[in-house]
Amino acid sequence: KVVALTNQAVKDGADEIDMVIDYALLKQSLAEGKASAEAAVKAVRAACPQETVLLKVIIESGELQTPELITAACDAALAGGADYLKTSTGKVKVNATPEAAEVMLRRIAGYHAAHPGCRRVGFKAAGGVKTPEQARQYLDLAAECLYGSCQQRHRVDARSFRFGSSGLLPVLRQMLAPRGQKRKAGDAEAVY
């Protein structure tokens, strides 16, 4: 069913596909869950032309919780052909955490080191990034893990790092708006 939905989305013009691995199976059986996740990612990847469609694989790191399970999920997604490793759908109790992000970013860095010249894989922190301080924490972590130092944050671009911004957007709008500016009727937030 996931492959059929992916085929239809690509046919309809999608240039990015998000898929969620079976994290519950991974929690039940590491070996079976990892093999199943890799097979699912490969199947969806086959439906996504690499030149035109990015594949983001959501591992639900907050549900997996342990570095061992997060690592297994990342390795399965990377082996399957993911273009991005994404922390979460944003719809579970625990979403992005710096601890999970570090595990994921280090798996990406390890993948790049082991496969020079391979496709570039990025990271997306989704859910739980709600303040500029948190955004900076994730950006610094990406620079540290991918480029060796948080001083290298200028090298981090949208192809190597993204974050879900729905929670952050209203905060940024409020910070950047002239003081006391009222929003128009129908906008989500009253004042920013």
mmCIF file of N, CA, C and O in Angstrom, residues 23-60:
data_model
loop_
_atom_site.group_PDB
_atom_site.id
_atom_site.type_symbol
_atom_site.label_atom_id
_atom_site.label_comp_id
_atom_site.label_asym_id
_atom_site.label_seq_id
_atom_site.Cartn_x
_atom_site.Cartn_y
_atom_site.Cartn_z
ATOM 1 N N TYR A 23 8.470 1.242 13.527
ATOM 2 C CA TYR A 23 9.285 1.340 14.738
ATOM 3 C C TYR A 23 8.804 0.370 15.817
ATOM 4 O O TYR A 23 9.601 -0.085 16.643
ATOM 5 N N ALA A 24 7.527 0.028 15.819
ATOM 6 C CA ALA A 24 7.020 -0.932 16.815
ATOM 7 C C ALA A 24 7.660 -2.302 16.601
ATOM 8 O O ALA A 24 8.043 -2.973 17.564
ATOM 9 N N LEU A 25 7.789 -2.722 15.346
ATOM 10 C CA LEU A 25 8.438 -3.994 15.054
ATOM 11 C C LEU A 25 9.911 -3.947 15.446
ATOM 12 O O LEU A 25 10.442 -4.924 15.998
ATOM 13 N N LEU A 26 10.544 -2.839 15.204
ATOM 14 C CA LEU A 26 11.955 -2.682 15.587
ATOM 15 C C LEU A 26 12.120 -2.820 17.098
ATOM 16 O O LEU A 26 13.081 -3.436 17.570
ATOM 17 N N LYS A 27 11.169 -2.286 17.853
ATOM 18 C CA LYS A 27 11.220 -2.403 19.313
ATOM 19 C C LYS A 27 10.995 -3.844 19.765
ATOM 20 O O LYS A 27 11.564 -4.283 20.751
ATOM 21 N N GLN A 28 10.165 -4.583 19.034
ATOM 22 C CA GLN A 28 9.882 -5.987 19.381
ATOM 23 C C GLN A 28 11.056 -6.897 19.067
ATOM 24 O O GLN A 28 11.389 -7.780 19.848
ATOM 25 N N SER A 29 11.630 -6.713 17.880
ATOM 26 C CA SER A 29 12.718 -7.579 17.420
ATOM 27 C C SER A 29 13.693 -6.738 16.609
ATOM 28 O O SER A 29 13.375 -6.332 15.495
ATOM 29 N N LEU A 30 14.852 -6.502 17.163
ATOM 30 C CA LEU A 30 15.840 -5.659 16.510
ATOM 31 C C LEU A 30 16.175 -6.166 15.111
ATOM 32 O O LEU A 30 16.113 -5.414 14.134
ATOM 33 N N ALA A 31 16.507 -7.432 14.992
ATOM 34 C CA ALA A 31 16.909 -7.985 13.697
ATOM 35 C C ALA A 31 15.767 -7.955 12.686
ATOM 36 O O ALA A 31 15.933 -7.500 11.549
ATOM 37 N N GLU A 32 14.593 -8.422 13.094
ATOM 38 C CA GLU A 32 13.447 -8.453 12.186
ATOM 39 C C GLU A 32 12.997 -7.039 11.822
ATOM 40 O O GLU A 32 12.687 -6.743 10.662
ATOM 41 N N GLY A 33 12.976 -6.166 12.803
ATOM 42 C CA GLY A 33 12.560 -4.784 12.563
ATOM 43 C C GLY A 33 13.514 -4.044 11.648
ATOM 44 O O GLY A 33 13.083 -3.289 10.768
ATOM 45 N N LYS A 34 14.805 -4.275 11.829
ATOM 46 C CA LYS A 34 15.797 -3.616 10.977
ATOM 47 C C LYS A 34 15.678 -4.113 9.537
ATOM 48 O O LYS A 34 15.692 -3.315 8.593
ATOM 49 N N ALA A 35 15.545 -5.414 9.363
ATOM 50 C CA ALA A 35 15.413 -5.987 8.016
ATOM 51 C C ALA A 35 14.133 -5.488 7.340
ATOM 52 O O ALA A 35 14.141 -5.134 6.153
ATOM 53 N N SER A 36 13.049 -5.437 8.086
ATOM 54 C CA SER A 36 11.779 -4.964 7.548
ATOM 55 C C SER A 36 11.865 -3.488 7.160
ATOM 56 O O SER A 36 11.375 -3.085 6.094
ATOM 57 N N ALA A 37 12.491 -2.686 8.007
ATOM 58 C CA ALA A 37 12.635 -1.251 7.722
ATOM 59 C C ALA A 37 13.466 -1.037 6.464
ATOM 60 O O ALA A 37 13.102 -0.242 5.589
ATOM 61 N N GLU A 38 14.572 -1.750 6.357
ATOM 62 C CA GLU A 38 15.425 -1.602 5.174
ATOM 63 C C GLU A 38 14.667 -1.999 3.902
ATOM 64 O O GLU A 38 14.723 -1.303 2.882
ATOM 65 N N ALA A 39 13.945 -3.107 3.960
ATOM 66 C CA ALA A 39 13.174 -3.565 2.798
ATOM 67 C C ALA A 39 12.100 -2.543 2.416
ATOM 68 O O ALA A 39 11.897 -2.255 1.229
ATOM 69 N N ALA A 40 11.418 -1.982 3.407
ATOM 70 C CA ALA A 40 10.370 -0.987 3.135
ATOM 71 C C ALA A 40 10.965 0.263 2.502
ATOM 72 O O ALA A 40 10.406 0.815 1.542
ATOM 73 N N VAL A 41 12.094 0.712 3.026
ATOM 74 C CA VAL A 41 12.736 1.911 2.472
ATOM 75 C C VAL A 41 13.185 1.637 1.035
ATOM 76 O O VAL A 41 12.987 2.468 0.148
ATOM 77 N N LYS A 42 13.766 0.468 0.796
ATOM 78 C CA LYS A 42 14.185 0.125 -0.571
ATOM 79 C C LYS A 42 12.998 0.108 -1.528
ATOM 80 O O LYS A 42 13.096 0.583 -2.667
ATOM 81 N N ALA A 43 11.871 -0.416 -1.077
ATOM 82 C CA ALA A 43 10.679 -0.483 -1.929
ATOM 83 C C ALA A 43 10.164 0.919 -2.266
ATOM 84 O O ALA A 43 9.824 1.204 -3.418
ATOM 85 N N VAL A 44 10.129 1.790 -1.277
ATOM 86 C CA VAL A 44 9.673 3.161 -1.519
ATOM 87 C C VAL A 44 10.708 3.917 -2.359
ATOM 88 O O VAL A 44 10.355 4.669 -3.266
ATOM 89 N N ARG A 45 11.981 3.687 -2.068
ATOM 90 C CA ARG A 45 13.045 4.332 -2.848
ATOM 91 C C ARG A 45 12.908 3.979 -4.332
ATOM 92 O O ARG A 45 13.103 4.822 -5.207
ATOM 93 N N ALA A 46 12.579 2.731 -4.622
ATOM 94 C CA ALA A 46 12.428 2.288 -6.010
ATOM 95 C C ALA A 46 11.312 3.042 -6.718
ATOM 96 O O ALA A 46 11.346 3.193 -7.942
ATOM 97 N N ALA A 47 10.358 3.548 -5.962
ATOM 98 C CA ALA A 47 9.249 4.314 -6.541
ATOM 99 C C ALA A 47 9.561 5.806 -6.637
ATOM 100 O O ALA A 47 8.770 6.567 -7.197
ATOM 101 N N CYS A 48 10.692 6.211 -6.072
ATOM 102 C CA CYS A 48 11.088 7.624 -6.048
ATOM 103 C C CYS A 48 12.332 7.829 -6.907
ATOM 104 O O CYS A 48 13.428 7.471 -6.483
ATOM 105 N N PRO A 49 12.200 8.396 -8.098
ATOM 106 C CA PRO A 49 13.383 8.640 -8.924
ATOM 107 C C PRO A 49 14.404 9.497 -8.156
ATOM 108 O O PRO A 49 14.065 10.589 -7.689
ATOM 109 N N GLN A 50 15.627 8.989 -8.003
ATOM 110 C CA GLN A 50 16.625 9.687 -7.193
ATOM 111 C C GLN A 50 16.937 11.087 -7.694
ATOM 112 O O GLN A 50 17.287 11.954 -6.903
ATOM 113 N N GLU A 51 16.823 11.312 -8.990
ATOM 114 C CA GLU A 51 17.170 12.614 -9.553
ATOM 115 C C GLU A 51 16.117 13.674 -9.254
ATOM 116 O O GLU A 51 16.413 14.864 -9.290
ATOM 117 N N THR A 52 14.891 13.249 -8.972
ATOM 118 C CA THR A 52 13.806 14.230 -8.858
ATOM 119 C C THR A 52 12.989 14.171 -7.567
ATOM 120 O O THR A 52 12.255 15.105 -7.276
ATOM 121 N N VAL A 53 13.109 13.084 -6.807
ATOM 122 C CA VAL A 53 12.272 12.936 -5.617
ATOM 123 C C VAL A 53 13.137 12.583 -4.404
ATOM 124 O O VAL A 53 13.843 11.578 -4.402
ATOM 125 N N LEU A 54 13.064 13.427 -3.373
ATOM 126 C CA LEU A 54 13.781 13.166 -2.121
ATOM 127 C C LEU A 54 12.942 12.255 -1.232
ATOM 128 O O LEU A 54 11.736 12.442 -1.108
ATOM 129 N N LEU A 55 13.608 11.304 -0.601
ATOM 130 C CA LEU A 55 12.944 10.377 0.318
ATOM 131 C C LEU A 55 13.390 10.664 1.746
ATOM 132 O O LEU A 55 14.558 10.520 2.086
ATOM 133 N N LYS A 56 12.421 11.089 2.567
ATOM 134 C CA LYS A 56 12.681 11.343 3.986
ATOM 135 C C LYS A 56 12.112 10.172 4.782
ATOM 136 O O LYS A 56 10.926 9.868 4.668
ATOM 137 N N VAL A 57 12.970 9.545 5.567
ATOM 138 C CA VAL A 57 12.556 8.390 6.351
ATOM 139 C C VAL A 57 12.443 8.804 7.813
ATOM 140 O O VAL A 57 13.419 9.237 8.434
ATOM 141 N N ILE A 58 11.231 8.665 8.337
ATOM 142 C CA ILE A 58 10.930 9.032 9.719
ATOM 143 C C ILE A 58 11.120 7.793 10.589
ATOM 144 O O ILE A 58 10.510 6.756 10.337
ATOM 145 N N ILE A 59 11.963 7.938 11.616
ATOM 146 C CA ILE A 59 12.240 6.777 12.472
ATOM 147 C C ILE A 59 11.490 6.814 13.799
ATOM 148 O O ILE A 59 11.501 5.833 14.520
ATOM 149 N N GLU A 60 10.845 7.910 14.132
ATOM 150 C CA GLU A 60 10.177 8.094 15.432
ATOM 151 C C GLU A 60 11.156 7.790 16.574
ATOM 152 O O GLU A 60 10.958 6.896 17.389
#
